Structure formats: C-alpha cells, structure tokens
PDB file of C-alpha atoms in Angstrom:
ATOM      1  CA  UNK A  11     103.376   6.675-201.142  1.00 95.00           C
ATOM      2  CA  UNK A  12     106.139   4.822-200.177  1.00 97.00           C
ATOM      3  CA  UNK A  13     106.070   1.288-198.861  1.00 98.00           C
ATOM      4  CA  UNK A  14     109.004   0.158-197.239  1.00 98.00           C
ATOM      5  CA  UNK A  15     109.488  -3.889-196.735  1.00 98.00           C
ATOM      6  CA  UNK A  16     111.250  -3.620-192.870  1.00 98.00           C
ATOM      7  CA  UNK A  17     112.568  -6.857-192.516  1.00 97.00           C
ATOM      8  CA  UNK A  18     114.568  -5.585-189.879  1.00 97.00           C
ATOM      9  CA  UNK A  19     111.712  -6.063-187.722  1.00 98.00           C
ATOM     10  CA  UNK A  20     111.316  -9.900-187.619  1.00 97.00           C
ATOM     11  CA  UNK A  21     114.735 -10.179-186.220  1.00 96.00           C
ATOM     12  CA  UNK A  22     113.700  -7.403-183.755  1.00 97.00           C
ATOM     13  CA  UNK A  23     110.394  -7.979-183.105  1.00 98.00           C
ATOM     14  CA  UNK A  24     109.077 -11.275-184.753  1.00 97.00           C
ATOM     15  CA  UNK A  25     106.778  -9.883-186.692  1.00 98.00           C
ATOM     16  CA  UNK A  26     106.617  -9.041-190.685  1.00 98.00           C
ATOM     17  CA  UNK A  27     106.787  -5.302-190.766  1.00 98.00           C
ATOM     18  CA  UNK A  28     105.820  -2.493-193.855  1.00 98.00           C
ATOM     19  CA  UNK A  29     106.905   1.223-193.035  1.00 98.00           C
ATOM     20  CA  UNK A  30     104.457   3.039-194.958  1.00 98.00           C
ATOM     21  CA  UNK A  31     105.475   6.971-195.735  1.00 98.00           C
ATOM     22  CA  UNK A  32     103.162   8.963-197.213  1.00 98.00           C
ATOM     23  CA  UNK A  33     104.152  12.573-198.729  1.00 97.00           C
ATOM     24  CA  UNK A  34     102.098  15.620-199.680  1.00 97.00           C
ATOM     25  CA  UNK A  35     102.299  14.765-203.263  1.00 97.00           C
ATOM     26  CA  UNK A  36     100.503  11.652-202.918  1.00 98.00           C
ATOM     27  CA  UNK A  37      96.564  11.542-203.901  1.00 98.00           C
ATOM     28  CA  UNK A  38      93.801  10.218-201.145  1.00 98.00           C
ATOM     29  CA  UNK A  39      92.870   8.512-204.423  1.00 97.00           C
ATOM     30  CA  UNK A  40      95.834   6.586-205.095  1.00 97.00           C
ATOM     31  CA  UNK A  41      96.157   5.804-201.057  1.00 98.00           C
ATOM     32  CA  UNK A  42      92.391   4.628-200.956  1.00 97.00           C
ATOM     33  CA  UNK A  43      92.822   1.871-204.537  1.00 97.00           C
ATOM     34  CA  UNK A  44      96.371   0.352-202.889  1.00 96.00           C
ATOM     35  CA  UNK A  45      94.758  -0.081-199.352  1.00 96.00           C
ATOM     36  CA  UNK A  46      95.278  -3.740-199.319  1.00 97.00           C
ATOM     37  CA  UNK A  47      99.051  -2.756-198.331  1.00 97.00           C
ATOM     38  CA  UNK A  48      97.790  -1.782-194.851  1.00 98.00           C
ATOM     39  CA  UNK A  49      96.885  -5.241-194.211  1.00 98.00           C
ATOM     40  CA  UNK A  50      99.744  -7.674-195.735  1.00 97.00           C
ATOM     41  CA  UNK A  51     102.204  -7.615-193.156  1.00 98.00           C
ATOM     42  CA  UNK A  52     101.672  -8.471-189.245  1.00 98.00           C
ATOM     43  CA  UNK A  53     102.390  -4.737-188.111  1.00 98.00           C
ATOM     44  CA  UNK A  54     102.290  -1.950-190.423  1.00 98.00           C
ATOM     45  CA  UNK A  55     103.766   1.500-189.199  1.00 98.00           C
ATOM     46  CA  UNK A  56     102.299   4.659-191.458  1.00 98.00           C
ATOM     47  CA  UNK A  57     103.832   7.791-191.303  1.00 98.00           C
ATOM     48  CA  UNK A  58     101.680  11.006-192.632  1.00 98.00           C
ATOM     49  CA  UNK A  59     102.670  14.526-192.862  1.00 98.00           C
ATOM     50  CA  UNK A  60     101.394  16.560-190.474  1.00 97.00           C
ATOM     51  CA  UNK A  61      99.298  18.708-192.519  1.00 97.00           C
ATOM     52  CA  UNK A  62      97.517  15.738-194.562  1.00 98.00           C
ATOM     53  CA  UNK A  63      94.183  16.010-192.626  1.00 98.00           C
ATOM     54  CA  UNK A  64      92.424  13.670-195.323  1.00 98.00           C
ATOM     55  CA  UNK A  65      95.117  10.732-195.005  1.00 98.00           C
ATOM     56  CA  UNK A  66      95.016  10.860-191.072  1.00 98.00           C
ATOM     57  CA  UNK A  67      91.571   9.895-191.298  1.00 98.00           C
ATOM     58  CA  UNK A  68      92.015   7.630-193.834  1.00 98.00           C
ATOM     59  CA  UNK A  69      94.217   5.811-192.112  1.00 98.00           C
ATOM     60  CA  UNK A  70      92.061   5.576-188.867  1.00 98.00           C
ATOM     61  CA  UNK A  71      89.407   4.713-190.616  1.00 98.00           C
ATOM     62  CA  UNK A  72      91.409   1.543-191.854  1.00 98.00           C
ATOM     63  CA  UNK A  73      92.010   0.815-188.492  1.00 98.00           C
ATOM     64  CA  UNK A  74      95.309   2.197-187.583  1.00 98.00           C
ATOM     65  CA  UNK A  75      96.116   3.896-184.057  1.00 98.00           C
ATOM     66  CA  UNK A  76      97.957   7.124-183.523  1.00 98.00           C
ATOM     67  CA  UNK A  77     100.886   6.361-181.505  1.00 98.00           C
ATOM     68  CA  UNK A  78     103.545   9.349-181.900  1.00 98.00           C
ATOM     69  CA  UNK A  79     104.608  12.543-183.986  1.00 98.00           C
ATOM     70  CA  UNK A  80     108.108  12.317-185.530  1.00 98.00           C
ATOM     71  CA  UNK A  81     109.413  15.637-185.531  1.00 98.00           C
ATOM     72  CA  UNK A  82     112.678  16.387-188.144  1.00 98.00           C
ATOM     73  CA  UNK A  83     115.344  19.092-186.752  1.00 98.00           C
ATOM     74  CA  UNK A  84     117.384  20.227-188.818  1.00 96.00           C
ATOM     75  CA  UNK A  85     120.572  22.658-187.827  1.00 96.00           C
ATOM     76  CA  UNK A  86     122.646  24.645-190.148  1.00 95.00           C
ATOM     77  CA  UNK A  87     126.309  23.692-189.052  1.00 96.00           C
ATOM     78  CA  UNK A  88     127.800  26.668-190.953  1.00 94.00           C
ATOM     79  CA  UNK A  89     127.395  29.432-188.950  1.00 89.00           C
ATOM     80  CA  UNK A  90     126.440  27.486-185.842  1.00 94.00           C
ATOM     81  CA  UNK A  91     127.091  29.017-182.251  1.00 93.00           C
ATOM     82  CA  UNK A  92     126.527  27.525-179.031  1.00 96.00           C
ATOM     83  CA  UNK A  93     124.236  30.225-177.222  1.00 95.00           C
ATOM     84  CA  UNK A  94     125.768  32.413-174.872  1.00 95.00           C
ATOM     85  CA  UNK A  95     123.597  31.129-171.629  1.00 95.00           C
ATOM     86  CA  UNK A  96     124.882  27.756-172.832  1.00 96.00           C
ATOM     87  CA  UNK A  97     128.284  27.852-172.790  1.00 96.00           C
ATOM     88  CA  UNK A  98     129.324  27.880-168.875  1.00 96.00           C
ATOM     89  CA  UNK A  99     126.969  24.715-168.687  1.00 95.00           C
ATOM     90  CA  UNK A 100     128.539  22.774-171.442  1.00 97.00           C
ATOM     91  CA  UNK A 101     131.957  23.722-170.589  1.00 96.00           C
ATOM     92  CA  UNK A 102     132.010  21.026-167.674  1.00 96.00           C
ATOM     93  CA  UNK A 103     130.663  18.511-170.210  1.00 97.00           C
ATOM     94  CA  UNK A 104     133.086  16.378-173.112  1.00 97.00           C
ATOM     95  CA  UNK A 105     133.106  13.638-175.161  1.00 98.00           C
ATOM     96  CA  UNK A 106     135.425  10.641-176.570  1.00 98.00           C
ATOM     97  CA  UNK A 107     135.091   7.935-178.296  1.00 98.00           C
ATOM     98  CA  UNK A 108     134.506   4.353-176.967  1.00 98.00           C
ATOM     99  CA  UNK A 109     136.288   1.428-176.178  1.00 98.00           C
ATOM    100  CA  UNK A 110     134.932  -2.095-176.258  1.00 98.00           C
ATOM    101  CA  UNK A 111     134.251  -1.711-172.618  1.00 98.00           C
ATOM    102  CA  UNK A 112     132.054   1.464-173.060  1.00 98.00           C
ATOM    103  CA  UNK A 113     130.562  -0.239-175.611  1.00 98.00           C
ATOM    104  CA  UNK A 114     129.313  -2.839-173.670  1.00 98.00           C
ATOM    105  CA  UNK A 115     127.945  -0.541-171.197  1.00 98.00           C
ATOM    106  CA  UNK A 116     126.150   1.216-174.294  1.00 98.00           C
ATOM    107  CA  UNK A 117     124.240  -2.246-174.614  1.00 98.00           C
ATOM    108  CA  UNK A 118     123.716  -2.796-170.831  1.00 98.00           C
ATOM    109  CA  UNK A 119     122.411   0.828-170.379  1.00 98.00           C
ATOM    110  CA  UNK A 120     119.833   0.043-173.700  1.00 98.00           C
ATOM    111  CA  UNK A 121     118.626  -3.346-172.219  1.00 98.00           C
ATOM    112  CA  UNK A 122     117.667  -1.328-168.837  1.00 97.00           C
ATOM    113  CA  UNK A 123     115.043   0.630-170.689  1.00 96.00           C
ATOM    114  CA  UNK A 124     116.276   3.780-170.892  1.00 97.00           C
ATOM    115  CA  UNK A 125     113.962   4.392-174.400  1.00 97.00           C
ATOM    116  CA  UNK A 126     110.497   4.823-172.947  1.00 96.00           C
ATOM    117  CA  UNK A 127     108.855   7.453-175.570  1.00 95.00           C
ATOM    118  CA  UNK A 128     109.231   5.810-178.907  1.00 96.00           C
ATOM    119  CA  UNK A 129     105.763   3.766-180.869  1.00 97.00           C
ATOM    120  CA  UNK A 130     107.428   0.286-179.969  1.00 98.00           C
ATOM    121  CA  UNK A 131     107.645   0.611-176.417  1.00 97.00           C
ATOM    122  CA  UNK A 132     104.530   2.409-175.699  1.00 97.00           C
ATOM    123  CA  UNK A 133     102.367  -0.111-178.059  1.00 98.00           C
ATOM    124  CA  UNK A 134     101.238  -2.648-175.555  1.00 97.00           C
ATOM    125  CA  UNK A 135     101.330  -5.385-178.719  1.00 97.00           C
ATOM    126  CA  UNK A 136     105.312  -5.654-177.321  1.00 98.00           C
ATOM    127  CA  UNK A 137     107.294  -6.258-174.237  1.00 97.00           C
ATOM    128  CA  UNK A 138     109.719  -3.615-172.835  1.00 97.00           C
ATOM    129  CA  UNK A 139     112.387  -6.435-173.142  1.00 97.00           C
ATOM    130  CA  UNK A 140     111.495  -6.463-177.210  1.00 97.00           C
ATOM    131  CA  UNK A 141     111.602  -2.520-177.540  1.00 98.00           C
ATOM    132  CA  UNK A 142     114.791  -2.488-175.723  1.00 98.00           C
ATOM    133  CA  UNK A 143     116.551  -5.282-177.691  1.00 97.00           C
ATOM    134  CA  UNK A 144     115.345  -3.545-180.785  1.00 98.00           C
ATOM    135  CA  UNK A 145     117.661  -0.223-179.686  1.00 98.00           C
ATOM    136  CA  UNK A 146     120.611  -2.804-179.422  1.00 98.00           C
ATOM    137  CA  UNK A 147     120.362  -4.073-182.700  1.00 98.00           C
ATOM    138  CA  UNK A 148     120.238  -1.387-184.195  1.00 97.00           C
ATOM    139  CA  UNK A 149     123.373   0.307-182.605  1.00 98.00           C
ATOM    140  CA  UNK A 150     125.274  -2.654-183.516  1.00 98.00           C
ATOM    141  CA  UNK A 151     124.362  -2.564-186.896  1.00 97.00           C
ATOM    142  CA  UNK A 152     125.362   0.820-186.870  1.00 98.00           C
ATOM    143  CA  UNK A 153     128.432  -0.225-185.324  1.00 98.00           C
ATOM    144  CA  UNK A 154     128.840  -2.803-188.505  1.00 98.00           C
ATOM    145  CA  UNK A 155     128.578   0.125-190.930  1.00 98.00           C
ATOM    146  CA  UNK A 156     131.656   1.715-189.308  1.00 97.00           C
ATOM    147  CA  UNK A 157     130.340   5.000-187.225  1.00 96.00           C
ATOM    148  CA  UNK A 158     132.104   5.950-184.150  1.00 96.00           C
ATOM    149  CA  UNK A 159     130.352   5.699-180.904  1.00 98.00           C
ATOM    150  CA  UNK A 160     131.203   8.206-178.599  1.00 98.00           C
ATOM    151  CA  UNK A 161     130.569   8.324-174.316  1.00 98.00           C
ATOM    152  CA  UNK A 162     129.359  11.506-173.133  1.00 98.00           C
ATOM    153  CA  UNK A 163     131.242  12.866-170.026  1.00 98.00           C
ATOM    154  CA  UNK A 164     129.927  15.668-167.291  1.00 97.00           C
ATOM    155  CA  UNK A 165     133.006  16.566-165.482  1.00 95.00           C
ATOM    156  CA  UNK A 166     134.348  13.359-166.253  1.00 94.00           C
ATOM    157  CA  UNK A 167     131.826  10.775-165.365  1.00 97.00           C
ATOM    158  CA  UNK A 168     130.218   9.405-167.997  1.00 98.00           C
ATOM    159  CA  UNK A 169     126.258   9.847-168.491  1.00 98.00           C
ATOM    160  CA  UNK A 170     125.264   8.653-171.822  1.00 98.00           C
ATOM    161  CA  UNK A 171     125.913   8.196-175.326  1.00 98.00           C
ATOM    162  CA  UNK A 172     126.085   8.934-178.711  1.00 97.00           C
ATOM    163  CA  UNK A 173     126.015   6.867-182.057  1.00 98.00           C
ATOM    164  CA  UNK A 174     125.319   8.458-185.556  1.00 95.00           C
ATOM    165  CA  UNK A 175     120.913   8.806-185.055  1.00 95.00           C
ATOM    166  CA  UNK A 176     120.665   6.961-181.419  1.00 97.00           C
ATOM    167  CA  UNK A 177     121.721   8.989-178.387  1.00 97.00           C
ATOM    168  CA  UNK A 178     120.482   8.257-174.805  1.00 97.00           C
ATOM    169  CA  UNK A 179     120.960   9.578-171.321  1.00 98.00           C
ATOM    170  CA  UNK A 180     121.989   6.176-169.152  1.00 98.00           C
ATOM    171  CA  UNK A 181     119.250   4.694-166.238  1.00 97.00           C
ATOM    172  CA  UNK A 182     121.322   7.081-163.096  1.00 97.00           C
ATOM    173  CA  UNK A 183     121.133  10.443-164.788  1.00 97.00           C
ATOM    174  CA  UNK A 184     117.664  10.013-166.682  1.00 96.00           C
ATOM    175  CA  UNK A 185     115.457  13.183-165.621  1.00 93.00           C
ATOM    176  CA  UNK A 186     119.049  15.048-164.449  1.00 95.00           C
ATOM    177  CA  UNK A 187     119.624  17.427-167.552  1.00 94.00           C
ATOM    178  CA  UNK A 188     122.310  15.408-169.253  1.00 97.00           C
ATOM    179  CA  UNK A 189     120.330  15.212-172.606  1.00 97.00           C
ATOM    180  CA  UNK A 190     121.684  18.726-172.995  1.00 97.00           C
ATOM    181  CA  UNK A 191     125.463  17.777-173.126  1.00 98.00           C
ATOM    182  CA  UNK A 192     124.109  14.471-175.007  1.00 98.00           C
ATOM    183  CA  UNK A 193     122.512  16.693-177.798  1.00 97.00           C
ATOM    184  CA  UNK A 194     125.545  19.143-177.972  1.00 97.00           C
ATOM    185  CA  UNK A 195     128.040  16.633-178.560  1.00 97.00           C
ATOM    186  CA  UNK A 196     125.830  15.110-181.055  1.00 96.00           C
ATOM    187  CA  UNK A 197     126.102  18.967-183.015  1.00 97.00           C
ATOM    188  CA  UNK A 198     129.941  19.827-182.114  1.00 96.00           C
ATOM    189  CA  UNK A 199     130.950  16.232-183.158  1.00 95.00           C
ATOM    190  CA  UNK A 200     129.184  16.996-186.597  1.00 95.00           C
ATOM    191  CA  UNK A 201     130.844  20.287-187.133  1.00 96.00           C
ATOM    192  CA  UNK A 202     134.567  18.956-186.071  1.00 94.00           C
ATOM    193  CA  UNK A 203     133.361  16.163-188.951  1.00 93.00           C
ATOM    194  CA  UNK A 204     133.612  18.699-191.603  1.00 95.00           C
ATOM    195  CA  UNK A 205     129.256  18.643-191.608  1.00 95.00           C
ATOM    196  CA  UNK A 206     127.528  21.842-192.932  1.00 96.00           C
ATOM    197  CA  UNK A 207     123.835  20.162-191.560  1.00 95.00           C
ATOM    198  CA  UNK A 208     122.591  18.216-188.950  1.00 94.00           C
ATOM    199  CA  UNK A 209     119.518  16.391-188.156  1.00 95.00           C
ATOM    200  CA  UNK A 210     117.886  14.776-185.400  1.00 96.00           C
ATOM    201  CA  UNK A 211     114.552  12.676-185.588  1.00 97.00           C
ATOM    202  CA  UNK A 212     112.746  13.235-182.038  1.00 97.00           C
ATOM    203  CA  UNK A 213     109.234  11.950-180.789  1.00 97.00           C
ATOM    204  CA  UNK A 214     106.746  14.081-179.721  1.00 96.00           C
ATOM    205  CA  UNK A 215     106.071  11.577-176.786  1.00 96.00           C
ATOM    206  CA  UNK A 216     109.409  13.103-175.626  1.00 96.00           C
ATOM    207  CA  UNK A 217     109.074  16.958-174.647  1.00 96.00           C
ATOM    208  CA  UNK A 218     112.528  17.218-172.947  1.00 95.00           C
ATOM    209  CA  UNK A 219     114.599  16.489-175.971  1.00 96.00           C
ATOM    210  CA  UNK A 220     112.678  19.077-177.941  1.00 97.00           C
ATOM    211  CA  UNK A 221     113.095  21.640-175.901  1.00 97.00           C
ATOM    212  CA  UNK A 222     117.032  20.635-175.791  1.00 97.00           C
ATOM    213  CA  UNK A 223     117.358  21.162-179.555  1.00 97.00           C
ATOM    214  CA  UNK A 224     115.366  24.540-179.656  1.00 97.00           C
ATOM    215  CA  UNK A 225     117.586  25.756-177.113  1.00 96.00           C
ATOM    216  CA  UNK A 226     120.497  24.668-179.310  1.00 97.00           C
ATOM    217  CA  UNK A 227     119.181  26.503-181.892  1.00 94.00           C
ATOM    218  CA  UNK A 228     117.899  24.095-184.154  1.00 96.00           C
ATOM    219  CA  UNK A 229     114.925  24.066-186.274  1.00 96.00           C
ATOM    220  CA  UNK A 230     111.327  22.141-187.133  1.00 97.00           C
ATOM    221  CA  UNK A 231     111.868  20.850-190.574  1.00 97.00           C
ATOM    222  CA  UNK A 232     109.035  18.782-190.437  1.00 97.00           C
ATOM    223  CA  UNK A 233     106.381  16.419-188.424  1.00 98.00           C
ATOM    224  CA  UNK A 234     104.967  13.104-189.043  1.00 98.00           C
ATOM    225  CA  UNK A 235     102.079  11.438-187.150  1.00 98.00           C
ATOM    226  CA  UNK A 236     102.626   7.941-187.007  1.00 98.00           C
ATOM    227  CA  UNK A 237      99.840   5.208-186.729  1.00 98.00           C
ATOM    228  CA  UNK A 238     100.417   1.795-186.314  1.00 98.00           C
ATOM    229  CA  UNK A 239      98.247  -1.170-186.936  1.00 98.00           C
ATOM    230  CA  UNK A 240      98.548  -4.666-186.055  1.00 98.00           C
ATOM    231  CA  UNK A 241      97.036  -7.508-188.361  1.00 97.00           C
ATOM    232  CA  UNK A 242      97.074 -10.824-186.517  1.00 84.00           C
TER     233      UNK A 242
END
C-alpha cells in the first residue's frame, strides 16, 4: 500500500489529493486497520490491481466509485517491427520536434478538450475547463524537466502531438485515425532514442487507443481499476 501525497492536484484542481496504489502483496488486513487514509484528503484516487477482488470491494464499501481501468503496455523495442499491413499507412505520416509556436498550439489544442476518457473529466465533481487545464500543466512541467515535444504530421499537416507520457490527436482530426501515426511516433521516437522498452498508460474508457497499441504490437503488462472518492 502505497500512499502518495499529490500536491500537484491543488494547483490543478483545488483540492488536497492522496493517490493511493495498492499491490498484490498488500494484506486486506493491513488495508482495512489504515482506512482512515481514504478519508484525509478532499479527493482520494485508489488504484487496485485488477485481480484483487477483496480490495475492490473494500474500497466500495468505503465509499469509493469506480471510474476507469488503467491498462500498462509495455513494448519490447529490441526486436520491434512495424507490421507489414502497417507500413504503407504510416509511410505518409512523420514527426519533428516543436517550436515555441507548435507549442502553443499544443496548449490551445489541450484547453479545447480534446481528453474526454480520463477519471478527472468524466467525474462530474470537476469542470471540463479544470480537467483540461490539468493536461496543460502537466505538459509544461514536463516541458520544465527538459523532454522534447514533438508535432505529429500526416502528409505534412500536422494532427497532434507527442510529449514523453501525454500524446493527443488535436479537436479537427479526433475520430479520423490519426492516433495511429500519434502512437507510432511515440514507439519509433523511443527506438531512434537508443530505448530497448516502451510503455504507454491507456484508460479503458478509451477503446480506440487500445486497439492502436495491439495493432502495434504491444503488450498488456498490467490493469488497474481506479476508484475515486470525494470527502467534502
């Protein structure tokens, strides 16, 4: 059981904020005598692996509300090959890294919504506005700790993004098929990076993305359900 203080989340969402992980080590035991955790900060996020039955209902019996499932893909970079029916696709599709321009169309792009599967934005406890901010904070605090954003390009117009664990299709292409280029510049730019893995964190609340990785060959490492709760 690990209890993470995210203070992140007051400047995001104004609200005190514990991330709660929970592993298949830990005892229902041990959960059930440090309980008082789910209920000292305003909104408590609790993430439980998908095959602890017992803590699910632990945690819903606490009060907490299912929300999403987390699911971990992982992709072996060594011997990595862009499948065959693939390749004519992606061939029209590139990717470069941005200026301060792009960048600023990165944060316009964010603050139109284009993140509408995640727990924040589907809990009706915050505004679209607050989910949305929430993505551009943390890009440019990604962009503080020095990783490259990059614009992704199909045949030379660009239709989203990509920045070290955020990627995103922008508002005029959403629903087109772009996530695939999106997701394969995400893999090729970690292989041209000297990477031997890659991972990607997707919600279940998002089916298309999924698909995209399994078709890129990547695999389920994992899945966490997540349950929030809100404690006003």
């Amino acid at each position: 059981m690990k209890i993470i203080d995210a203070t992140w989340e007051k400047r995001n969402l104004g609200v005190t904020c514990y991330e709660i992980e929970f592993s298949n080590e830990d005892k229902l035991s041990d959960i059930e005598s440090n309980r008082e955790k789910f209920f000292e900060r305003q909104y408590v996020v609790l993430k439980v692996p998908n095959n602890r039955a017992d803590i699910s209902a632990y945690v819903q019996s606490q009060g907490a509300k299912y929300i999403e499932s987390l699911i971990t893909f992982q992709c072996d970079l060594r011997n990595w090959k862009l499948p065959d029916s693939l390749k004519d696709l992606c061939a029209l599709s590139s990717y470069a890294p941005m200026n301060d321009d792009d960048i600023e169309v990165m944060f316009s792009e964010i603050r139109k919504g284009i993140f509408k599967t995640d727990r924040v934005y589907l809990d009706p406890y915050f505004t679209k506005e607050q989910a949305a901010q929430r993505y551009v904070n943390w890009s440019k605090d990604m962009l503080k700790q020095g990783y490259t954003p990059y614009k992704i390009l199909y045949q030379g117009v660009t239709v989203g993004f990509y920045l070290h664990a955020l990627a995103g299709v922008y508002s005029k292409f959403l629903g087109t098929g772009m996530g695939m280029f999106v997701q394969y510049a995400c893999i090729d730019s970690s292989i041209k990076a000297g990477r031997t893995k890659a991972y990607a964190v997707v919600s279940s609340n998002n089916p298309e993305v999924v698909n995209i990785r399994i078709k890129l060959g990547c695999q389920i490492k994992s899945t966490n359900y997540i349950f929030v709760m809100h404690n006003d």
